[in-house]
CSV table of C-alpha atoms and ligand atoms in Angstrom, one decimal:
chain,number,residue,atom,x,y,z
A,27,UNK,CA,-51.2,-3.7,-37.8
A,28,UNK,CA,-52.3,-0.4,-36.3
A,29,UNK,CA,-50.2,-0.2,-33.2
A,30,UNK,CA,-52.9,2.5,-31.4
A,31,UNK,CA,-55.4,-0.9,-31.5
A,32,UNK,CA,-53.3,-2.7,-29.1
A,33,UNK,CA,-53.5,-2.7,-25.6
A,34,UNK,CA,-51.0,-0.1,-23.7
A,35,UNK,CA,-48.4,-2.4,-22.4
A,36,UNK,CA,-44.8,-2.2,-20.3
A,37,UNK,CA,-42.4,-3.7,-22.9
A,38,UNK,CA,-39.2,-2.9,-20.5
A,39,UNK,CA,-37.9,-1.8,-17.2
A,40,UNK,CA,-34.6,-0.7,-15.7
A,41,UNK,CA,-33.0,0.9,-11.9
A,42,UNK,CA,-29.8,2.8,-11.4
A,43,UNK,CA,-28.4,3.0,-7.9
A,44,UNK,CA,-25.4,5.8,-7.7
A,45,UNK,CA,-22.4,3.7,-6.1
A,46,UNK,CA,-21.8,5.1,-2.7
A,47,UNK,CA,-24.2,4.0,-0.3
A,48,UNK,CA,-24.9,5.9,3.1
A,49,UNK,CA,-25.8,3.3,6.2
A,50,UNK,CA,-27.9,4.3,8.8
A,51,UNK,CA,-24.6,4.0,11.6
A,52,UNK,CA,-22.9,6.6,9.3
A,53,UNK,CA,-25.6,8.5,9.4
A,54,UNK,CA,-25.4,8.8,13.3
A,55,UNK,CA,-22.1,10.6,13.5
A,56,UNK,CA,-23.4,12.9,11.2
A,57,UNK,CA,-27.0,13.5,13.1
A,58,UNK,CA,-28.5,12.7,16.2
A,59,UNK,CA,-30.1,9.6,15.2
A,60,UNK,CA,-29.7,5.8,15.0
A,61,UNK,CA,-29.8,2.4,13.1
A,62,UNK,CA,-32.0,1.6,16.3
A,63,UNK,CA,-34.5,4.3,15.8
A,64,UNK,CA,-34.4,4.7,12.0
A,65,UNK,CA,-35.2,0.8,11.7
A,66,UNK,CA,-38.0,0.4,13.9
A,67,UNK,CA,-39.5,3.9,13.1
A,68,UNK,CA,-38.9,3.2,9.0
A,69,UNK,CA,-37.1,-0.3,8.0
A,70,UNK,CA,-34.3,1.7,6.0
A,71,UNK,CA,-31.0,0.7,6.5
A,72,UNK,CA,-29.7,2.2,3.6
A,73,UNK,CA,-29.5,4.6,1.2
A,74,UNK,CA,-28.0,5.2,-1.9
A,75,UNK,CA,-26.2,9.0,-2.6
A,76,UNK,CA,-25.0,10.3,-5.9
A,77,UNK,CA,-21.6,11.3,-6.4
A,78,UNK,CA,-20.7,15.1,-6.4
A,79,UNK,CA,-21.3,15.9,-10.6
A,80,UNK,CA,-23.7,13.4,-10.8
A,81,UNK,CA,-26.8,14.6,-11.8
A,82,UNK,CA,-30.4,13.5,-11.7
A,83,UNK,CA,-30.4,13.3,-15.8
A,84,UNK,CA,-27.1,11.0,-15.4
A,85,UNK,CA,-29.4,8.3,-13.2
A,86,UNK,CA,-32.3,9.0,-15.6
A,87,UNK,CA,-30.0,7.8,-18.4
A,88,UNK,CA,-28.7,5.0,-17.2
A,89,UNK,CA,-32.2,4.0,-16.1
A,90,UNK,CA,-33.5,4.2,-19.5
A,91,UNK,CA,-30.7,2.0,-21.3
A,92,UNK,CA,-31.1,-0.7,-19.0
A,93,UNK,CA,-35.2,-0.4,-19.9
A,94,UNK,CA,-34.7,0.3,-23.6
A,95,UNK,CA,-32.4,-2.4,-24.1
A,96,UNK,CA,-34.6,-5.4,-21.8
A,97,UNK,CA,-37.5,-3.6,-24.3
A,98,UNK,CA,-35.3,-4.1,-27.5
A,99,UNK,CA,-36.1,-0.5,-28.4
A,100,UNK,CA,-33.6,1.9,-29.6
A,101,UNK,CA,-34.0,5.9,-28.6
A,102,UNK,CA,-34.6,7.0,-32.1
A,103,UNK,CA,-37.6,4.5,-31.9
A,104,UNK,CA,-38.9,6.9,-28.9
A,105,UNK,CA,-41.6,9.6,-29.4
A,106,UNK,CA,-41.9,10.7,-25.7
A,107,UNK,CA,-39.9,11.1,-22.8
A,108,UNK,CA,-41.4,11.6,-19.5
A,109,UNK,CA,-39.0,12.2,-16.4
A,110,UNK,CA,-41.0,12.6,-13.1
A,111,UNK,CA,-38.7,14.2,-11.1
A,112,UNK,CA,-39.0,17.0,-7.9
A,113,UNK,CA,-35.1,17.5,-7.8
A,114,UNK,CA,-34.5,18.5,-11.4
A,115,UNK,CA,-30.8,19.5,-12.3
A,116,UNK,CA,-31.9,22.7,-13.3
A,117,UNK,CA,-35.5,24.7,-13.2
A,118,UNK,CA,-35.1,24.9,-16.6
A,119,UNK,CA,-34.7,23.5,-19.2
A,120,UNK,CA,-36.4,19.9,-18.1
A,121,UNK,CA,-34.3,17.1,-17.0
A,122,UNK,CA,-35.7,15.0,-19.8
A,123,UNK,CA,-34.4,17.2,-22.3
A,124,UNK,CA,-30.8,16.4,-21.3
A,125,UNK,CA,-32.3,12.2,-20.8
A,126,UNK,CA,-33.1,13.2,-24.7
A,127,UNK,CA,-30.0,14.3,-25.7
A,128,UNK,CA,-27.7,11.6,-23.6
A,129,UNK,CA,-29.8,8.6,-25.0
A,130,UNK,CA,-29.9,10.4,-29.0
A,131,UNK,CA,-33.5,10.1,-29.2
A,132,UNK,CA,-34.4,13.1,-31.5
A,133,UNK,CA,-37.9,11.9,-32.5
A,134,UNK,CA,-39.0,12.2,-29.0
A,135,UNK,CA,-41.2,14.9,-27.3
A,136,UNK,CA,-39.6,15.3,-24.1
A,137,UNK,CA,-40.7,17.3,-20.8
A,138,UNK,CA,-40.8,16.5,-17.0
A,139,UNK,CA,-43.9,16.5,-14.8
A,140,UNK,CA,-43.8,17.8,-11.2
A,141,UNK,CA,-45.6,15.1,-9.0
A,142,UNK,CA,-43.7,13.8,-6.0
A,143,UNK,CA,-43.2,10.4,-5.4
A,144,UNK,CA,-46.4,9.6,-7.2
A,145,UNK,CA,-45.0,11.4,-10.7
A,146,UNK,CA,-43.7,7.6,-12.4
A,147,UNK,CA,-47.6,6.4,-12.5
A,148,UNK,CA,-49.0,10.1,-13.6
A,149,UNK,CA,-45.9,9.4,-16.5
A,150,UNK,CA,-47.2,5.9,-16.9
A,151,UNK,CA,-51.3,7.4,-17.6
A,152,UNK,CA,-50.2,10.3,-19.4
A,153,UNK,CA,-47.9,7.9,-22.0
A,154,UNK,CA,-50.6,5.4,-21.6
A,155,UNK,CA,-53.0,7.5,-23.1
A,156,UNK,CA,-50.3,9.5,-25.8
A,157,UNK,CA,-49.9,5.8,-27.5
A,158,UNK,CA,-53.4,5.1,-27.4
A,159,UNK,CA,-54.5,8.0,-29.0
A,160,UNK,CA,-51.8,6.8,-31.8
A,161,UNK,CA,-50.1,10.7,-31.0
A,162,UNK,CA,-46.6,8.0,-30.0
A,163,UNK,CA,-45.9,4.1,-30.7
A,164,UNK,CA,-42.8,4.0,-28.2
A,165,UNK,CA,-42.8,6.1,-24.6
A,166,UNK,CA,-40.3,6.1,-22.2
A,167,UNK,CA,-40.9,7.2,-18.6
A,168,UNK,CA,-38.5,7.6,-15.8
A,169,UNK,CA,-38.3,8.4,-12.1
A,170,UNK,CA,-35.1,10.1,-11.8
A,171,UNK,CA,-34.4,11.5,-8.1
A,172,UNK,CA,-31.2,13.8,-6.6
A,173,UNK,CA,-32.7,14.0,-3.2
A,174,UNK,CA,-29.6,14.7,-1.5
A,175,UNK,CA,-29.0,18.2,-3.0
A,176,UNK,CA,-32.4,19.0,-1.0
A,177,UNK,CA,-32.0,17.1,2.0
A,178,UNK,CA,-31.3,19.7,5.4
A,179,UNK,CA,-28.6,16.9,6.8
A,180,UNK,CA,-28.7,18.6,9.8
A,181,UNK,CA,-32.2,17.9,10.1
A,182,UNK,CA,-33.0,14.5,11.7
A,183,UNK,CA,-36.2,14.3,10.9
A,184,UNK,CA,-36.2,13.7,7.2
A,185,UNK,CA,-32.7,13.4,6.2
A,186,UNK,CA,-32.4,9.7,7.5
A,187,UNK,CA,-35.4,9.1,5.3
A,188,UNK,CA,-34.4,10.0,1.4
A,189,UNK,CA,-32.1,8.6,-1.2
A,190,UNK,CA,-30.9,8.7,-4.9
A,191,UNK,CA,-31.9,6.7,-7.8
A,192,UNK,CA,-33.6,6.5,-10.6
A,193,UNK,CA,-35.8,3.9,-12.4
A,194,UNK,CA,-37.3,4.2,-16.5
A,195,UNK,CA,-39.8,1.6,-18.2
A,196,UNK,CA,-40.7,1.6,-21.9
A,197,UNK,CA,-44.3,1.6,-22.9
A,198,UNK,CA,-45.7,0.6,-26.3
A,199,UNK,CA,-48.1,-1.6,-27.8
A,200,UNK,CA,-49.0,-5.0,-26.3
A,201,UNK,CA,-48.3,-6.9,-29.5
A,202,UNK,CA,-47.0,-9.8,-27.5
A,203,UNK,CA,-49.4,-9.2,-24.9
A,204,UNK,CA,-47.6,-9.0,-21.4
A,205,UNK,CA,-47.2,-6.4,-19.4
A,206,UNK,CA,-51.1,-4.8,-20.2
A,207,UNK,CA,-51.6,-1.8,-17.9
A,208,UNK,CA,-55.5,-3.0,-17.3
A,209,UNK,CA,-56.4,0.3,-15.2
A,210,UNK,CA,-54.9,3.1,-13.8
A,211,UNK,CA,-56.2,6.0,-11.0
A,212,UNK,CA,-54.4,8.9,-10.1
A,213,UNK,CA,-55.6,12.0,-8.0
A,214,UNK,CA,-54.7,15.3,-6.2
A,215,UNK,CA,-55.6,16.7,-2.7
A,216,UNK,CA,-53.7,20.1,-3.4
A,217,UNK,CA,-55.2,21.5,0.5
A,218,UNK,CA,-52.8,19.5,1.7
A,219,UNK,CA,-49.5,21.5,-0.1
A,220,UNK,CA,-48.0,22.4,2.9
A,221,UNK,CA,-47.6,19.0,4.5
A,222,UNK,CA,-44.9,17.8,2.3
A,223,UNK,CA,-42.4,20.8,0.4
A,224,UNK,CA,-39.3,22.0,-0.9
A,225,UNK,CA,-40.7,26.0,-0.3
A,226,UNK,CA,-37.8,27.8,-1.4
A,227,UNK,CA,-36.2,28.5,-5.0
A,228,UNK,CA,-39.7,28.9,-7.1
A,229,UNK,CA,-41.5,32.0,-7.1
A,230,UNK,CA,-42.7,32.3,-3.8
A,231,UNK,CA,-39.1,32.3,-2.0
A,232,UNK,CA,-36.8,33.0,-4.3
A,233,UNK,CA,-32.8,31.7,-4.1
A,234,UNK,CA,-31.9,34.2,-2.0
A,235,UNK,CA,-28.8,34.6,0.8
A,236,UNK,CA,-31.6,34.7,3.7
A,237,UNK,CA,-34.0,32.0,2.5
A,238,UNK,CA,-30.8,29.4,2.0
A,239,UNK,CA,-29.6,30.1,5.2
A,240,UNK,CA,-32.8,29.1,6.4
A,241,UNK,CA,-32.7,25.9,4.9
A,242,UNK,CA,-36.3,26.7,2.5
A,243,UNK,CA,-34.4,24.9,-0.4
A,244,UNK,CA,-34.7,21.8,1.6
A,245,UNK,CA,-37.5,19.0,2.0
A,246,UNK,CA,-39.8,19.7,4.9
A,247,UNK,CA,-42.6,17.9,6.1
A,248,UNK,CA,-45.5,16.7,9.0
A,249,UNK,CA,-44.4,13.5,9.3
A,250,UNK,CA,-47.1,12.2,11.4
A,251,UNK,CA,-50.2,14.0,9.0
A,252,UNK,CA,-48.4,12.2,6.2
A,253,UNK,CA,-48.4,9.1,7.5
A,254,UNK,CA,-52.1,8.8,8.2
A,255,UNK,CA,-53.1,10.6,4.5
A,256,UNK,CA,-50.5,8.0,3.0
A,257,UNK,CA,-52.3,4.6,4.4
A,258,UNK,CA,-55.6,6.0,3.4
A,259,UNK,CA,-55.0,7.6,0.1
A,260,UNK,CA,-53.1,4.3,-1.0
A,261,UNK,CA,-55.5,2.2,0.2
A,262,UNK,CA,-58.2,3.9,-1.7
A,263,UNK,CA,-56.4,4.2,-4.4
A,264,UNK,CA,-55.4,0.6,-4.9
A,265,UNK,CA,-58.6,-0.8,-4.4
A,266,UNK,CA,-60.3,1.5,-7.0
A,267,UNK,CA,-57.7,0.1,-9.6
A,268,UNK,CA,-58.3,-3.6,-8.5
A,269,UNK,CA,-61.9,-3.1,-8.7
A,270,UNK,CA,-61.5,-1.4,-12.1
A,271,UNK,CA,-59.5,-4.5,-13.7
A,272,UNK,CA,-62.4,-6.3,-12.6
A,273,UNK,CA,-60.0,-8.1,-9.7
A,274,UNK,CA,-60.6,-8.8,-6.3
A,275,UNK,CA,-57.7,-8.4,-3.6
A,276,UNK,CA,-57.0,-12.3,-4.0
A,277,UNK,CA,-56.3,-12.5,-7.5
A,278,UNK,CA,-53.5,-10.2,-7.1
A,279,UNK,CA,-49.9,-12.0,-7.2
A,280,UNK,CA,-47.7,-8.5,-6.1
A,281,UNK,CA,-48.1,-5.3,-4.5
A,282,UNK,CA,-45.5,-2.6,-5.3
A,283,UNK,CA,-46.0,0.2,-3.2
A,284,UNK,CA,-44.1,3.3,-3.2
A,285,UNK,CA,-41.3,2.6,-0.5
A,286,UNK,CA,-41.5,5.2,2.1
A,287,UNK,CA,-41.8,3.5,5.2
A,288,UNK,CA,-42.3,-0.2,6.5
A,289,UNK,CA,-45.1,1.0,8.7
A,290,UNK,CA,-47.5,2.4,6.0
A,291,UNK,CA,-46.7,-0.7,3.8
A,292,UNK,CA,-47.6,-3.0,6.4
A,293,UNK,CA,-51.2,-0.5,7.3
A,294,UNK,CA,-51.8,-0.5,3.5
A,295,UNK,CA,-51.1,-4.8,3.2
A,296,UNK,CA,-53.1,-4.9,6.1
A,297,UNK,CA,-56.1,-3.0,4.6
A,298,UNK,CA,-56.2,-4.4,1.1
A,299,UNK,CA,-56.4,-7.9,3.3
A,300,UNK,CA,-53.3,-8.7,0.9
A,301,UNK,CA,-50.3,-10.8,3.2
A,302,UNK,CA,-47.5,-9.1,3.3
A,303,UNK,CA,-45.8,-11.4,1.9
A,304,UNK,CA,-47.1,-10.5,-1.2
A,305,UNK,CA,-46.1,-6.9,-0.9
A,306,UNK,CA,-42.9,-6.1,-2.4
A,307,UNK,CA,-40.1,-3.9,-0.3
A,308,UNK,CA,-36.8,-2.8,-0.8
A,309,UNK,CA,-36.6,0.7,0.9
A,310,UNK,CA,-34.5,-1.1,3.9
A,311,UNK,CA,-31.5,-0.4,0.6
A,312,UNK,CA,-32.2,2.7,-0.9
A,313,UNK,CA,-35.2,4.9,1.6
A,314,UNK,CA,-37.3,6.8,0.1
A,315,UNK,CA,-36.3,7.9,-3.7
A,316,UNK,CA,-39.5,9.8,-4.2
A,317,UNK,CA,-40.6,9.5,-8.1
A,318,UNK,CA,-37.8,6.7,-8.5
A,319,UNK,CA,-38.9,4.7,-5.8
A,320,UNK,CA,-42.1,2.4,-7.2
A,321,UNK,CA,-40.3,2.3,-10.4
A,322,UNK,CA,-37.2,0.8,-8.9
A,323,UNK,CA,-38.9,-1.5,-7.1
A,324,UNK,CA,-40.9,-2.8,-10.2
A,325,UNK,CA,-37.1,-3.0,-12.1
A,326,UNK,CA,-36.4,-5.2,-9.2
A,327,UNK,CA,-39.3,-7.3,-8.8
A,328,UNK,CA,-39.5,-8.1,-12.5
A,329,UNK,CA,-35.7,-9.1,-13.1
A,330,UNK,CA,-36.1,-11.0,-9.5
A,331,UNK,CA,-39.0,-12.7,-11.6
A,332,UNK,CA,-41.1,-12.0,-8.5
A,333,UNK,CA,-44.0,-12.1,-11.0
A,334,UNK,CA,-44.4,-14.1,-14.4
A,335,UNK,CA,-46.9,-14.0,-17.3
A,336,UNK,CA,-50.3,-14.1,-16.4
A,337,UNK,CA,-49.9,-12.7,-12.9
A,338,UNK,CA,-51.5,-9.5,-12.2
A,339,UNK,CA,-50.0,-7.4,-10.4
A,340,UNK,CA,-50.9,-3.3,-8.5
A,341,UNK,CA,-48.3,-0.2,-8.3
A,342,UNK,CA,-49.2,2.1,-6.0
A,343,UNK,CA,-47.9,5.5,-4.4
A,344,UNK,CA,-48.2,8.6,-2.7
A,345,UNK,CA,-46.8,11.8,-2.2
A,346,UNK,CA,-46.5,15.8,-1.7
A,347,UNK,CA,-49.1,17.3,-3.4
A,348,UNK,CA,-50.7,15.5,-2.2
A,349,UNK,CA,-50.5,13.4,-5.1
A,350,UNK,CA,-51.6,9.7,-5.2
A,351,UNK,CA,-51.7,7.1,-8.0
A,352,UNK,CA,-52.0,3.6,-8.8
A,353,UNK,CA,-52.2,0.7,-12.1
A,354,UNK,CA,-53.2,-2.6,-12.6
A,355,UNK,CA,-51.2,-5.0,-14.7
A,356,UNK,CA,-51.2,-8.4,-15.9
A,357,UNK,CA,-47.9,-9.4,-17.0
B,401,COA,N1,-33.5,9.8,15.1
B,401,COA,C1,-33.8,9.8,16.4
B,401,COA,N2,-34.9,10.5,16.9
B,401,COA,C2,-35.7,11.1,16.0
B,401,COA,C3,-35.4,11.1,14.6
B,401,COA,C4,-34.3,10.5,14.2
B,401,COA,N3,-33.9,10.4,12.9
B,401,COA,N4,-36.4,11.8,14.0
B,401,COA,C5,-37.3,12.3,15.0
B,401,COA,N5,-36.8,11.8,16.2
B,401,COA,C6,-37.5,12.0,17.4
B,401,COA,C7,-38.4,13.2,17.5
B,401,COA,O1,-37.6,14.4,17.7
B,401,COA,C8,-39.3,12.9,18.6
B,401,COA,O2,-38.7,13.1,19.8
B,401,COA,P1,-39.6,13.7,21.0
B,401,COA,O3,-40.6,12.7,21.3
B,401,COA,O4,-38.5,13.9,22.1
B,401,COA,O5,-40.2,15.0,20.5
B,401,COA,C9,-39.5,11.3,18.4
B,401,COA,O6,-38.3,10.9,17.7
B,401,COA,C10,-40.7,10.9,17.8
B,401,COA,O7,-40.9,11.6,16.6
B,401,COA,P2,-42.1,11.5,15.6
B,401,COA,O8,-42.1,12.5,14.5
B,401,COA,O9,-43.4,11.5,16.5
B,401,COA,O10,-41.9,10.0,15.1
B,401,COA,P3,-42.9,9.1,14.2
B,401,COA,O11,-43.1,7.9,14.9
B,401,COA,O12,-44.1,9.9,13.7
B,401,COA,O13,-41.9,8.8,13.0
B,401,COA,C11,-41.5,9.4,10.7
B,401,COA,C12,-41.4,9.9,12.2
B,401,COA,C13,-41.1,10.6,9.8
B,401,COA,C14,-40.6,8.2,10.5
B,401,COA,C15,-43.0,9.0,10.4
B,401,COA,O14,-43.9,10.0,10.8
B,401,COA,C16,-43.2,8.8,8.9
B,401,COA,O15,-42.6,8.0,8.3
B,401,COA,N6,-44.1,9.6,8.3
B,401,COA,C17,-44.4,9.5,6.9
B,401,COA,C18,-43.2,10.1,6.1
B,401,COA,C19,-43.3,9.8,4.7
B,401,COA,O16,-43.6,8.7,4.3
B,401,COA,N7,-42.9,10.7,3.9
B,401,COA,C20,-42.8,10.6,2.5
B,401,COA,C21,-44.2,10.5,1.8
B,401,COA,S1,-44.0,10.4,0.2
């Protein structure tokens, strides 16, 4: 059978949560803040913080067992590795070619993409189309986030907003048929760079005594211009992949958004005229882990058998850039 005939298909997912987790009354003795105001203004609780020599490529890792082995694939099956990551453990080399080495998966290609919290689903088209073409049989993609090591924590405003963690799914040929990615849409809006960004350590502000003083190697953002480009672009989004499956809104059984806040997820539920209760949610654990986040969440939802074969279900996310993405799948 020539695998590149077959639909694209998830054949395996799996999450990685560091072990110390960080609650939102900690967090007020270390900021201004409180559980009070972080839950009404967000719905996180909780989030997750890697340990001190703990990288991003160590959550990656663990991540991608957990998927390769629910897959029944081993690493020197693999001929790509994507990690989507904006808190690499170093500029360079890629965090995927340290994934590469941990996992001993020599056949595979492996780089990272630069995308924000919407980099798992840019992963998930760009493997998509690597197996179709026949160029791969087996990809592995992975949000793998460090947020901590960029957080300001003095900064109230978006420290009691990030976390850790990392989630990976395998992608091959549909041979049993579940899991079909039926369509995919992702896009770029790159006037709005300066909502959401880590400035500092690139090019344009290098690592320098002055520029870490004043915090430019740390997340920054608008919250409130965000917000509104985040319920629109999401909404968009999903409904162009919904539309391009040939679904309508009612046919779907889950919505995984990317889990940033309660409020958008409830604006974009509201908008797709999809009940909430059909929306999946965990960021009240783990906040916002960026590229890790929707990829978590569909770890979670699948082994939680939120969703069984047949059902079709939408991913969908958003982030700096800005970047926003989405896919269809019936499981
Ligand atoms: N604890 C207590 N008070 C805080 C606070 C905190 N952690 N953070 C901000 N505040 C204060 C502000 O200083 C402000 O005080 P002021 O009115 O005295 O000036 C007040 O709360 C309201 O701040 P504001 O920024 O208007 O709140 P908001 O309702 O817009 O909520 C966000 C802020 C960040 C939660 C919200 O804008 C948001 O979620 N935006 C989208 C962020 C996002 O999703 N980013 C990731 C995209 S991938």
């Amino acid at each position: 059978m020539n695998l590149a005939d077959q639909p694209v298909a998830i054949l395996g997912t799996g999450s990685y949560l560091p072990a110390k987790a960080l609650s939102n009354d900690e967090l007020s003795t270390i900021v201004d803040t409180s559980d009070e105001w972080i839950t009404s203004r967000t719905g996180i609780k909780n989030r997750h913080i890697a340990a001190e020599g703990e990288h991003t490529s160590h959550l990656a890792t663990h991540a991608a067992k957990k998927a390769l082995e629910q897959a029944g694939i081993t690493a020197d099956q693999l001929g790509l590795i994507i990690v989507a990551t904006i808190t690499p453990d170093t500029l360079t080399p890629a965090t995927a070619c340290y994934v590469q080495n941990n996992l001993g998966a020599p056949q595979a290609v492996a780089f990272d993409i630069s995308a924000a919290c919407s980099g798992f689903l840019y992963s998930m088209k760009i493997a998509e189309n690597m197996i179709q073409t026949g160029a791969v049989d087996y990809a592995l993609i992975i949000g793998a986030e460090k947020l901590s090591s960029f957080i300001n924590w003095k900064d109230r405003t978006t420290c009691v907003l990030f976390g850790d963690g990392a989630g990976a799914a395998v992608l091959g040929a549909s041979i049993e048929g579940t899991g079909r990615i039926l369509a995919t849409d992702i896009g770029t809006d790159g006037k709005q760079t300066h909502l959401l960004n880590i400035p500092g350590g690139g090019s344009a502000h290098p690592t320098t005594e002055e520029n870490v003083n004043q915090h430019l190697a740390s997340l920054s953002m608008q919250g409130k211009e965000v917000f509104k480009h985040a319920v629109t672009r999401m909404k968009n989004s999903a409904n162009t992949v919904i539309a391009r499956a040939g679904l309508e809104p009612s046919d779907i059984k889950l919505v995984i958004p990317h889990q940033a806040n309660l409020r958008i997820i409830d604006a974009i539920a509201d908008r797709l005229t999809i009940d909430n209760k059909k929306v999946f949610v965990n960021l009240d654990r783990y906040g916002n882990t960026s590229a890790a986040a929707v990829a978590i969440a569909l770890d979670e939802a699948h082994r939680q058998e939120k969703f069984e074969r047949g059902d079709k279900i939408v991913l969908v996310v958003f982030g700096a850039g800005m970047t926003w993405a989405s896919a269809a799948i019936e499981w």
